[in-house]
mmCIF file of C-alpha atoms in Angstrom:
data_model
loop_
_atom_site.group_PDB
_atom_site.id
_atom_site.type_symbol
_atom_site.label_atom_id
_atom_site.label_comp_id
_atom_site.label_asym_id
_atom_site.label_seq_id
_atom_site.Cartn_x
_atom_site.Cartn_y
_atom_site.Cartn_z
ATOM 1 C CA UNK A 29 -30.251 -4.422 -30.556
ATOM 2 C CA UNK A 30 -26.659 -4.314 -31.760
ATOM 3 C CA UNK A 31 -24.122 -5.688 -29.274
ATOM 4 C CA UNK A 32 -20.377 -5.263 -29.454
ATOM 5 C CA UNK A 33 -17.626 -5.786 -26.922
ATOM 6 C CA UNK A 34 -14.652 -3.557 -26.293
ATOM 7 C CA UNK A 35 -11.512 -4.481 -24.409
ATOM 8 C CA UNK A 36 -9.704 -1.870 -22.369
ATOM 9 C CA UNK A 37 -6.560 -3.956 -21.958
ATOM 10 C CA UNK A 38 -3.298 -3.946 -23.881
ATOM 11 C CA UNK A 39 -2.788 -7.700 -23.901
ATOM 12 C CA UNK A 40 -3.955 -10.930 -22.353
ATOM 13 C CA UNK A 41 -0.666 -11.510 -20.570
ATOM 14 C CA UNK A 42 -0.172 -10.905 -16.894
ATOM 15 C CA UNK A 43 2.514 -8.442 -15.898
ATOM 16 C CA UNK A 44 5.268 -9.970 -13.846
ATOM 17 C CA UNK A 45 6.727 -7.986 -10.979
ATOM 18 C CA UNK A 46 10.238 -6.789 -11.701
ATOM 19 C CA UNK A 47 11.767 -7.132 -8.275
ATOM 20 C CA UNK A 48 15.501 -7.746 -8.192
ATOM 21 C CA UNK A 49 16.983 -10.743 -6.453
ATOM 22 C CA UNK A 50 18.075 -9.726 -2.986
ATOM 23 C CA UNK A 51 21.796 -9.727 -2.450
ATOM 24 C CA UNK A 52 23.317 -11.260 0.645
ATOM 25 C CA UNK A 53 23.867 -8.728 3.386
ATOM 26 C CA UNK A 54 27.117 -8.640 5.286
ATOM 27 C CA UNK A 55 25.916 -9.788 8.707
ATOM 28 C CA UNK A 56 28.978 -8.401 10.481
ATOM 29 C CA UNK A 57 28.487 -4.911 9.008
ATOM 30 C CA UNK A 58 24.776 -5.095 9.701
ATOM 31 C CA UNK A 59 25.392 -6.038 13.318
ATOM 32 C CA UNK A 60 27.871 -3.180 13.729
ATOM 33 C CA UNK A 61 25.411 -0.671 12.297
ATOM 34 C CA UNK A 62 22.693 -1.979 14.608
ATOM 35 C CA UNK A 63 24.939 -1.593 17.624
ATOM 36 C CA UNK A 64 25.901 1.950 16.619
ATOM 37 C CA UNK A 65 22.270 2.890 16.105
ATOM 38 C CA UNK A 66 21.375 1.586 19.547
ATOM 39 C CA UNK A 67 23.810 4.057 21.146
ATOM 40 C CA UNK A 68 22.205 7.082 19.491
ATOM 41 C CA UNK A 69 19.883 8.997 21.775
ATOM 42 C CA UNK A 70 17.650 11.977 21.097
ATOM 43 C CA UNK A 71 15.064 13.323 23.497
ATOM 44 C CA UNK A 72 12.230 13.370 20.961
ATOM 45 C CA UNK A 73 12.366 10.116 18.990
ATOM 46 C CA UNK A 74 11.471 7.478 21.577
ATOM 47 C CA UNK A 75 8.446 5.516 20.333
ATOM 48 C CA UNK A 76 8.320 7.645 17.189
ATOM 49 C CA UNK A 77 7.224 5.612 14.159
ATOM 50 C CA UNK A 78 10.525 6.407 12.402
ATOM 51 C CA UNK A 79 12.828 5.861 15.391
ATOM 52 C CA UNK A 80 14.610 2.874 13.852
ATOM 53 C CA UNK A 81 15.197 4.643 10.519
ATOM 54 C CA UNK A 82 16.408 7.802 12.246
ATOM 55 C CA UNK A 83 18.975 5.897 14.289
ATOM 56 C CA UNK A 84 20.156 4.024 11.203
ATOM 57 C CA UNK A 85 20.531 7.270 9.248
ATOM 58 C CA UNK A 86 22.463 9.042 12.000
ATOM 59 C CA UNK A 87 24.767 6.060 12.496
ATOM 60 C CA UNK A 88 25.436 6.003 8.740
ATOM 61 C CA UNK A 89 26.349 9.679 8.898
ATOM 62 C CA UNK A 90 24.187 11.397 6.306
ATOM 63 C CA UNK A 91 22.073 13.325 8.831
ATOM 64 C CA UNK A 92 22.581 14.811 12.287
ATOM 65 C CA UNK A 93 20.461 15.951 15.173
ATOM 66 C CA UNK A 94 20.483 19.372 16.808
ATOM 67 C CA UNK A 95 22.731 20.770 19.548
ATOM 68 C CA UNK A 96 19.930 20.527 22.103
ATOM 69 C CA UNK A 97 19.878 16.714 21.716
ATOM 70 C CA UNK A 98 16.686 16.751 19.663
ATOM 71 C CA UNK A 99 16.127 15.405 16.182
ATOM 72 C CA UNK A 100 12.811 17.141 15.410
ATOM 73 C CA UNK A 101 11.451 14.280 13.279
ATOM 74 C CA UNK A 102 8.180 16.012 12.447
ATOM 75 C CA UNK A 103 9.799 19.254 11.318
ATOM 76 C CA UNK A 104 9.377 20.095 7.634
ATOM 77 C CA UNK A 105 12.443 19.540 5.505
ATOM 78 C CA UNK A 106 13.567 21.988 2.835
ATOM 79 C CA UNK A 107 14.497 21.093 -0.716
ATOM 80 C CA UNK A 108 18.139 21.919 -0.008
ATOM 81 C CA UNK A 109 18.268 19.800 3.148
ATOM 82 C CA UNK A 110 16.821 16.776 1.367
ATOM 83 C CA UNK A 111 19.211 17.080 -1.568
ATOM 84 C CA UNK A 112 22.149 17.179 0.842
ATOM 85 C CA UNK A 113 20.839 14.113 2.679
ATOM 86 C CA UNK A 114 20.322 11.990 -0.408
ATOM 87 C CA UNK A 115 23.557 12.889 -2.188
ATOM 88 C CA UNK A 116 25.487 12.233 1.027
ATOM 89 C CA UNK A 117 23.712 8.920 1.648
ATOM 90 C CA UNK A 118 24.543 7.763 -1.890
ATOM 91 C CA UNK A 119 28.165 8.883 -1.434
ATOM 92 C CA UNK A 120 28.107 10.998 -4.588
ATOM 93 C CA UNK A 121 31.245 13.154 -5.045
ATOM 94 C CA UNK A 122 30.807 16.820 -4.173
ATOM 95 C CA UNK A 123 32.996 19.761 -5.183
ATOM 96 C CA UNK A 124 33.019 22.802 -2.919
ATOM 97 C CA UNK A 125 32.212 26.150 -4.539
ATOM 98 C CA UNK A 126 31.564 29.654 -3.291
ATOM 99 C CA UNK A 127 28.039 30.694 -2.408
ATOM 100 C CA UNK A 128 25.221 29.161 -0.384
ATOM 101 C CA UNK A 129 26.076 26.008 1.592
ATOM 102 C CA UNK A 130 23.738 23.853 -0.485
ATOM 103 C CA UNK A 131 25.056 24.713 -3.979
ATOM 104 C CA UNK A 132 27.647 21.867 -4.081
ATOM 105 C CA UNK A 133 24.961 19.302 -3.231
ATOM 106 C CA UNK A 134 22.553 20.663 -5.826
ATOM 107 C CA UNK A 135 25.255 20.538 -8.489
ATOM 108 C CA UNK A 136 25.976 16.954 -7.452
ATOM 109 C CA UNK A 137 22.290 16.018 -7.669
ATOM 110 C CA UNK A 138 21.991 17.535 -11.141
ATOM 111 C CA UNK A 139 25.228 15.999 -12.418
ATOM 112 C CA UNK A 140 24.223 12.647 -10.936
ATOM 113 C CA UNK A 141 20.861 12.685 -12.702
ATOM 114 C CA UNK A 142 18.746 12.907 -9.537
ATOM 115 C CA UNK A 143 17.438 16.409 -10.200
ATOM 116 C CA UNK A 144 16.492 18.544 -13.193
ATOM 117 C CA UNK A 145 16.701 22.321 -13.040
ATOM 118 C CA UNK A 146 13.120 22.356 -14.331
ATOM 119 C CA UNK A 147 11.769 20.236 -11.454
ATOM 120 C CA UNK A 148 10.939 23.217 -9.234
ATOM 121 C CA UNK A 149 8.778 25.821 -10.945
ATOM 122 C CA UNK A 150 8.203 28.040 -7.899
ATOM 123 C CA UNK A 151 9.773 28.846 -4.551
ATOM 124 C CA UNK A 152 13.469 28.470 -3.775
ATOM 125 C CA UNK A 153 15.814 25.955 -2.184
ATOM 126 C CA UNK A 154 14.630 26.873 1.304
ATOM 127 C CA UNK A 155 11.028 26.029 0.382
ATOM 128 C CA UNK A 156 9.569 22.951 2.075
ATOM 129 C CA UNK A 157 9.873 19.830 -0.074
ATOM 130 C CA UNK A 158 6.542 18.341 -1.166
ATOM 131 C CA UNK A 159 5.937 14.610 -1.484
ATOM 132 C CA UNK A 160 5.522 15.046 -5.234
ATOM 133 C CA UNK A 161 8.902 16.756 -5.524
ATOM 134 C CA UNK A 162 10.491 14.066 -3.390
ATOM 135 C CA UNK A 163 9.068 11.272 -5.575
ATOM 136 C CA UNK A 164 11.014 12.518 -8.611
ATOM 137 C CA UNK A 165 14.320 12.405 -6.777
ATOM 138 C CA UNK A 166 13.828 9.063 -5.022
ATOM 139 C CA UNK A 167 12.683 7.255 -8.167
ATOM 140 C CA UNK A 168 15.670 8.513 -10.148
ATOM 141 C CA UNK A 169 17.923 7.423 -7.288
ATOM 142 C CA UNK A 170 16.824 3.803 -7.798
ATOM 143 C CA UNK A 171 16.455 3.653 -11.592
ATOM 144 C CA UNK A 172 19.607 4.519 -13.511
ATOM 145 C CA UNK A 173 17.853 4.828 -16.863
ATOM 146 C CA UNK A 174 15.826 7.729 -15.465
ATOM 147 C CA UNK A 175 19.002 9.587 -14.529
ATOM 148 C CA UNK A 176 19.642 10.344 -18.201
ATOM 149 C CA UNK A 177 18.545 13.984 -18.738
ATOM 150 C CA UNK A 178 17.044 12.968 -22.077
ATOM 151 C CA UNK A 179 14.513 10.753 -20.309
ATOM 152 C CA UNK A 180 11.326 12.607 -19.430
ATOM 153 C CA UNK A 181 8.425 11.257 -17.402
ATOM 154 C CA UNK A 182 5.235 12.952 -16.156
ATOM 155 C CA UNK A 183 4.763 13.500 -12.438
ATOM 156 C CA UNK A 184 2.093 10.801 -12.338
ATOM 157 C CA UNK A 185 4.697 8.324 -13.585
ATOM 158 C CA UNK A 186 7.078 9.201 -10.758
ATOM 159 C CA UNK A 187 4.320 8.771 -8.175
ATOM 160 C CA UNK A 188 3.333 5.399 -9.607
ATOM 161 C CA UNK A 189 6.913 4.127 -9.718
ATOM 162 C CA UNK A 190 7.566 5.368 -6.185
ATOM 163 C CA UNK A 191 4.546 3.501 -4.821
ATOM 164 C CA UNK A 192 4.919 0.392 -6.999
ATOM 165 C CA UNK A 193 8.473 -0.214 -5.762
ATOM 166 C CA UNK A 194 7.549 0.467 -2.134
ATOM 167 C CA UNK A 195 9.719 3.564 -1.737
ATOM 168 C CA UNK A 196 6.681 5.712 -1.030
ATOM 169 C CA UNK A 197 3.874 4.596 1.248
ATOM 170 C CA UNK A 198 0.577 6.435 1.420
ATOM 171 C CA UNK A 199 -0.753 8.624 4.182
ATOM 172 C CA UNK A 200 -4.197 7.874 5.637
ATOM 173 C CA UNK A 201 -5.591 4.789 3.826
ATOM 174 C CA UNK A 202 -3.024 5.166 1.074
ATOM 175 C CA UNK A 203 -3.782 8.764 0.104
ATOM 176 C CA UNK A 204 -0.832 10.214 -1.807
ATOM 177 C CA UNK A 205 -0.772 13.690 -0.262
ATOM 178 C CA UNK A 206 1.416 14.782 -3.150
ATOM 179 C CA UNK A 207 1.226 18.482 -2.250
ATOM 180 C CA UNK A 208 1.858 17.865 1.456
ATOM 181 C CA UNK A 209 5.213 18.969 2.899
ATOM 182 C CA UNK A 210 7.759 16.283 3.755
ATOM 183 C CA UNK A 211 9.011 15.866 7.322
ATOM 184 C CA UNK A 212 12.529 14.947 8.381
ATOM 185 C CA UNK A 213 11.291 11.528 9.477
ATOM 186 C CA UNK A 214 9.581 10.884 6.149
ATOM 187 C CA UNK A 215 12.656 11.995 4.218
ATOM 188 C CA UNK A 216 14.938 9.654 6.144
ATOM 189 C CA UNK A 217 12.514 6.770 5.751
ATOM 190 C CA UNK A 218 12.529 7.293 1.976
ATOM 191 C CA UNK A 219 16.318 7.380 1.844
ATOM 192 C CA UNK A 220 16.611 4.209 3.931
ATOM 193 C CA UNK A 221 14.271 2.485 1.470
ATOM 194 C CA UNK A 222 16.369 3.726 -1.460
ATOM 195 C CA UNK A 223 19.482 2.211 0.101
ATOM 196 C CA UNK A 224 17.671 -1.115 0.545
ATOM 197 C CA UNK A 225 16.433 -1.187 -3.050
ATOM 198 C CA UNK A 226 19.888 -0.343 -4.365
ATOM 199 C CA UNK A 227 21.204 -3.354 -2.418
ATOM 200 C CA UNK A 228 18.682 -5.559 -4.187
ATOM 201 C CA UNK A 229 16.104 -5.809 -1.423
ATOM 202 C CA UNK A 230 12.398 -5.898 -2.206
ATOM 203 C CA UNK A 231 10.128 -3.631 -0.185
ATOM 204 C CA UNK A 232 6.522 -4.115 0.913
ATOM 205 C CA UNK A 233 4.075 -2.153 -1.232
ATOM 206 C CA UNK A 234 1.158 -0.038 -0.026
ATOM 207 C CA UNK A 235 -1.438 -1.294 -2.505
ATOM 208 C CA UNK A 236 -3.851 1.550 -1.790
ATOM 209 C CA UNK A 237 -1.192 4.177 -2.497
ATOM 210 C CA UNK A 238 -0.235 2.308 -5.667
ATOM 211 C CA UNK A 239 -3.896 2.226 -6.734
ATOM 212 C CA UNK A 240 -4.357 5.981 -6.276
ATOM 213 C CA UNK A 241 -1.103 6.660 -8.142
ATOM 214 C CA UNK A 242 -2.032 4.347 -11.002
ATOM 215 C CA UNK A 243 -5.385 6.087 -11.447
ATOM 216 C CA UNK A 244 -3.561 9.417 -11.677
ATOM 217 C CA UNK A 245 -1.245 7.980 -14.329
ATOM 218 C CA UNK A 246 -3.545 5.751 -16.409
ATOM 219 C CA UNK A 247 -7.088 6.473 -15.274
ATOM 220 C CA UNK A 248 -7.452 2.992 -13.737
ATOM 221 C CA UNK A 249 -6.059 0.779 -10.980
ATOM 222 C CA UNK A 250 -6.226 -2.462 -13.003
ATOM 223 C CA UNK A 251 -2.522 -3.268 -12.714
ATOM 224 C CA UNK A 252 -2.603 -2.793 -8.945
ATOM 225 C CA UNK A 253 -5.625 -5.056 -8.438
ATOM 226 C CA UNK A 254 -5.339 -7.584 -11.279
ATOM 227 C CA UNK A 255 -1.747 -7.255 -12.471
ATOM 228 C CA UNK A 256 -2.907 -6.346 -15.974
ATOM 229 C CA UNK A 257 -2.163 -3.191 -17.888
ATOM 230 C CA UNK A 258 -4.871 -1.276 -19.721
ATOM 231 C CA UNK A 259 -4.853 1.120 -22.596
ATOM 232 C CA UNK A 260 -4.415 4.742 -21.607
ATOM 233 C CA UNK A 261 -7.645 6.410 -20.550
ATOM 234 C CA UNK A 262 -9.715 8.148 -21.796
ATOM 235 C CA UNK A 263 -10.855 5.562 -24.363
ATOM 236 C CA UNK A 264 -13.294 6.565 -27.093
ATOM 237 C CA UNK A 265 -15.995 4.607 -28.931
ATOM 238 C CA UNK A 266 -19.324 5.258 -30.673
ATOM 239 C CA UNK A 267 -22.837 4.420 -29.553
ATOM 240 C CA UNK A 268 -24.307 5.317 -32.917
ATOM 241 C CA UNK A 269 -24.611 8.183 -35.362
ATOM 242 C CA UNK A 270 -24.027 11.425 -33.517
ATOM 243 C CA UNK A 271 -23.693 9.701 -30.130
ATOM 244 C CA UNK A 272 -20.092 9.333 -28.972
ATOM 245 C CA UNK A 273 -18.854 7.510 -25.884
ATOM 246 C CA UNK A 274 -15.733 8.338 -23.904
ATOM 247 C CA UNK A 275 -14.660 6.160 -20.958
ATOM 248 C CA UNK A 276 -12.690 8.498 -18.723
ATOM 249 C CA UNK A 277 -11.747 6.156 -15.875
ATOM 250 C CA UNK A 278 -12.131 2.559 -14.742
ATOM 251 C CA UNK A 279 -11.970 2.004 -10.979
ATOM 252 C CA UNK A 280 -11.872 -1.462 -9.401
ATOM 253 C CA UNK A 281 -12.831 -1.909 -5.742
ATOM 254 C CA UNK A 282 -12.337 -5.183 -3.883
ATOM 255 C CA UNK A 283 -15.413 -5.254 -1.642
ATOM 256 C CA UNK A 284 -13.965 -8.061 0.480
ATOM 257 C CA UNK A 285 -11.544 -5.483 1.918
ATOM 258 C CA UNK A 286 -13.162 -2.753 3.990
ATOM 259 C CA UNK A 287 -10.119 -0.501 3.576
ATOM 260 C CA UNK A 288 -9.804 -1.003 -0.194
ATOM 261 C CA UNK A 289 -8.821 2.107 -2.139
ATOM 262 C CA UNK A 290 -11.854 4.000 -3.489
ATOM 263 C CA UNK A 291 -14.190 1.970 -1.243
ATOM 264 C CA UNK A 292 -15.730 5.202 -0.013
ATOM 265 C CA UNK A 293 -17.082 6.016 -3.474
ATOM 266 C CA UNK A 294 -19.770 3.352 -3.430
ATOM 267 C CA UNK A 295 -22.766 2.360 -1.381
ATOM 268 C CA UNK A 296 -22.900 -1.232 -0.232
ATOM 269 C CA UNK A 297 -23.928 -3.253 -3.266
ATOM 270 C CA UNK A 298 -27.290 -4.936 -3.587
ATOM 271 C CA UNK A 299 -27.385 -8.007 -1.266
ATOM 272 C CA UNK A 300 -28.250 -10.159 -4.289
ATOM 273 C CA UNK A 301 -24.732 -9.566 -5.566
ATOM 274 C CA UNK A 302 -23.185 -11.234 -2.524
ATOM 275 C CA UNK A 303 -20.091 -10.033 -0.714
ATOM 276 C CA UNK A 304 -17.241 -11.746 -2.571
ATOM 277 C CA UNK A 305 -17.274 -9.253 -5.422
ATOM 278 C CA UNK A 306 -15.470 -6.518 -7.259
ATOM 279 C CA UNK A 307 -17.200 -3.245 -7.933
ATOM 280 C CA UNK A 308 -16.027 -2.136 -11.378
ATOM 281 C CA UNK A 309 -16.946 1.475 -12.044
ATOM 282 C CA UNK A 310 -16.595 3.553 -15.182
ATOM 283 C CA UNK A 311 -16.727 7.309 -15.393
ATOM 284 C CA UNK A 312 -18.149 8.000 -18.838
ATOM 285 C CA UNK A 313 -19.091 10.936 -21.026
ATOM 286 C CA UNK A 314 -21.705 10.640 -23.752
ATOM 287 C CA UNK A 315 -21.671 13.395 -26.354
ATOM 288 C CA UNK A 316 -25.050 13.819 -28.053
ATOM 289 C CA UNK A 317 -24.039 15.668 -31.203
ATOM 290 C CA UNK A 318 -27.516 16.177 -32.701
ATOM 291 C CA UNK A 319 -31.176 16.078 -31.697
ATOM 292 C CA UNK A 320 -32.613 12.601 -32.021
ATOM 293 C CA UNK A 321 -36.238 12.960 -31.039
ATOM 294 C CA UNK A 322 -38.344 13.401 -27.929
ATOM 295 C CA UNK A 323 -37.568 10.174 -26.093
ATOM 296 C CA UNK A 324 -35.415 9.103 -23.166
ATOM 297 C CA UNK A 325 -31.894 7.754 -23.515
ATOM 298 C CA UNK A 326 -30.827 5.400 -20.715
ATOM 299 C CA UNK A 327 -27.001 5.274 -20.551
ATOM 300 C CA UNK A 328 -27.035 2.571 -17.866
ATOM 301 C CA UNK A 329 -28.825 0.202 -20.259
ATOM 302 C CA UNK A 330 -26.276 0.789 -22.996
ATOM 303 C CA UNK A 331 -23.248 -0.568 -21.093
ATOM 304 C CA UNK A 332 -23.096 -3.903 -19.323
ATOM 305 C CA UNK A 333 -20.672 -6.418 -17.872
ATOM 306 C CA UNK A 334 -22.936 -8.708 -15.900
ATOM 307 C CA UNK A 335 -26.561 -9.490 -15.186
ATOM 308 C CA UNK A 336 -26.013 -8.909 -11.480
ATOM 309 C CA UNK A 337 -27.151 -5.689 -9.774
ATOM 310 C CA UNK A 338 -25.312 -2.480 -10.424
ATOM 311 C CA UNK A 339 -23.518 -0.637 -7.645
ATOM 312 C CA UNK A 340 -24.468 2.919 -6.803
ATOM 313 C CA UNK A 341 -21.868 5.625 -6.475
ATOM 314 C CA UNK A 342 -22.365 8.128 -3.681
ATOM 315 C CA UNK A 343 -22.445 11.020 -6.121
ATOM 316 C CA UNK A 344 -22.475 11.714 -9.820
ATOM 317 C CA UNK A 345 -24.221 8.632 -11.215
ATOM 318 C CA UNK A 346 -24.847 9.249 -14.895
ATOM 319 C CA UNK A 347 -28.412 10.386 -15.496
ATOM 320 C CA UNK A 348 -30.930 9.627 -18.206
ATOM 321 C CA UNK A 349 -31.427 12.395 -20.761
ATOM 322 C CA UNK A 350 -33.766 13.385 -23.549
ATOM 323 C CA UNK A 351 -32.780 12.589 -27.124
ATOM 324 C CA UNK A 352 -33.090 16.283 -27.969
ATOM 325 C CA UNK A 353 -30.682 17.317 -25.190
ATOM 326 C CA UNK A 354 -27.479 17.809 -27.130
ATOM 327 C CA UNK A 355 -24.080 18.177 -25.528
ATOM 328 C CA UNK A 356 -22.101 16.287 -22.905
ATOM 329 C CA UNK A 357 -23.643 13.954 -20.328
ATOM 330 C CA UNK A 358 -21.185 12.603 -17.750
ATOM 331 C CA UNK A 359 -21.219 10.424 -14.660
ATOM 332 C CA UNK A 360 -20.451 7.033 -13.156
ATOM 333 C CA UNK A 361 -21.848 3.618 -13.973
ATOM 334 C CA UNK A 362 -20.767 0.699 -11.782
ATOM 335 C CA UNK A 363 -21.212 -3.070 -11.835
ATOM 336 C CA UNK A 364 -21.016 -5.811 -9.205
ATOM 337 C CA UNK A 365 -18.982 -8.722 -10.538
ATOM 338 C CA UNK A 366 -18.248 -11.919 -8.551
ATOM 339 C CA UNK A 367 -14.528 -12.291 -7.910
ATOM 340 C CA UNK A 368 -14.676 -15.907 -9.071
ATOM 341 C CA UNK A 369 -15.932 -14.762 -12.484
ATOM 342 C CA UNK A 370 -13.014 -12.357 -12.872
ATOM 343 C CA UNK A 371 -10.524 -14.947 -11.609
ATOM 344 C CA UNK A 372 -11.849 -17.452 -14.142
ATOM 345 C CA UNK A 373 -11.385 -14.938 -16.957
ATOM 346 C CA UNK A 374 -7.868 -14.090 -15.841
ATOM 347 C CA UNK A 375 -6.908 -17.754 -15.331
ATOM 348 C CA UNK A 376 -7.390 -18.416 -19.035
ATOM 349 C CA UNK A 377 -5.302 -15.359 -19.939
ATOM 350 C CA UNK A 378 -8.377 -13.511 -21.138
ATOM 351 C CA UNK A 379 -9.470 -10.029 -20.116
ATOM 352 C CA UNK A 380 -12.745 -8.566 -18.816
ATOM 353 C CA UNK A 381 -14.717 -6.732 -21.477
ATOM 354 C CA UNK A 382 -17.493 -4.176 -21.693
ATOM 355 C CA UNK A 383 -20.595 -4.891 -23.734
ATOM 356 C CA UNK A 384 -22.125 -1.930 -25.554
ATOM 357 C CA UNK A 385 -25.818 -2.548 -26.123
ATOM 358 C CA UNK A 386 -26.714 -0.189 -28.961
ATOM 359 C CA UNK A 387 -30.369 0.139 -30.024
ATOM 360 C CA UNK A 388 -30.886 -0.529 -33.734
ATOM 361 C CA UNK A 389 -32.480 2.897 -34.050
ATOM 362 C CA UNK A 390 -29.136 4.512 -33.115
ATOM 363 C CA UNK A 391 -27.524 3.094 -36.242
ATOM 364 C CA UNK A 392 -27.799 5.442 -39.234
ATOM 365 C CA UNK A 393 -30.203 7.680 -37.338
ATOM 366 C CA UNK A 394 -32.248 10.144 -39.299
ATOM 367 C CA UNK A 395 -32.522 13.379 -37.360
ATOM 368 C CA UNK A 396 -35.646 14.552 -39.188
ATOM 369 C CA UNK A 397 -37.525 11.295 -38.509
ATOM 370 C CA UNK A 398 -36.543 11.251 -34.870
ATOM 371 C CA UNK A 399 -36.606 7.450 -34.873
ATOM 372 C CA UNK A 400 -36.526 5.573 -31.578
#
């Protein structure tokens, strides 16, 4: 048996959060704004989850209600309406031009680095704004370096930055809902958070939303859970001649938290593993490039992290396959690891590793002999 370890991490150093020091807030101005907000009354916002943010936004002056004394907080907001709101809230200069009412605000957003003409690939300015589309604008509004048109970032990067800084919270249990339309209440809440961040305040973070966003960006939620950054998935290695391994994703679930992101993917672990554990799951693909003989290959025996019981995924566990079955074999393999073991590793600035247990017969295999 040949054993080798692979690390999926970039370094052994913890990542430090980059929150800015909060500036002092003018208590007189804050008190005045609070008093003004208290005088605002709409017939449809009492006890609404965003009531406080709505009143603050209206008192600031970047959004209004309707003539019938309603605010319609759950009404979908269009792209044009949101761009007007955010450019007005940030007090960006606007030049009036002929044409549709929203053109000056769009020009301001583009000139101010909040929007790229390429951001919207379908629909028009009256189309409902999705949460994904909103994430691009709100992240640029808080990070000046991203306002440079030369700076490009994938959508997954915008989602991760929006959740990591606390601008964007998740929907049910942290789900991103990136293609869901944005409501007026959600839009205002985002803008109020932008204004707080730009004043130097630090916002609470929805860790589940951050975890889902990180998996979309990197293929893992390691930074969210452990504060450590991995290499970009997928990661490739070899299990032997003509047998390639690709690790597509690494998902970490804190089983001490019943509402942990991705918790629904796994059955309750074997009782022998205890309850104070992480489930660490890998989605892998093994590519059998050539026939190797009529015997069974057990992928679950070829990767290990611990001697404790493995965790079962609800679907798509990787299956055993015959050595003569060429092609791709994909699925999940998961391990139960005591939290104290991981904490001990991290405390010494080390990183968790995967052991590849490669049978000697897989090294320099001879297809004709079909060795096993």
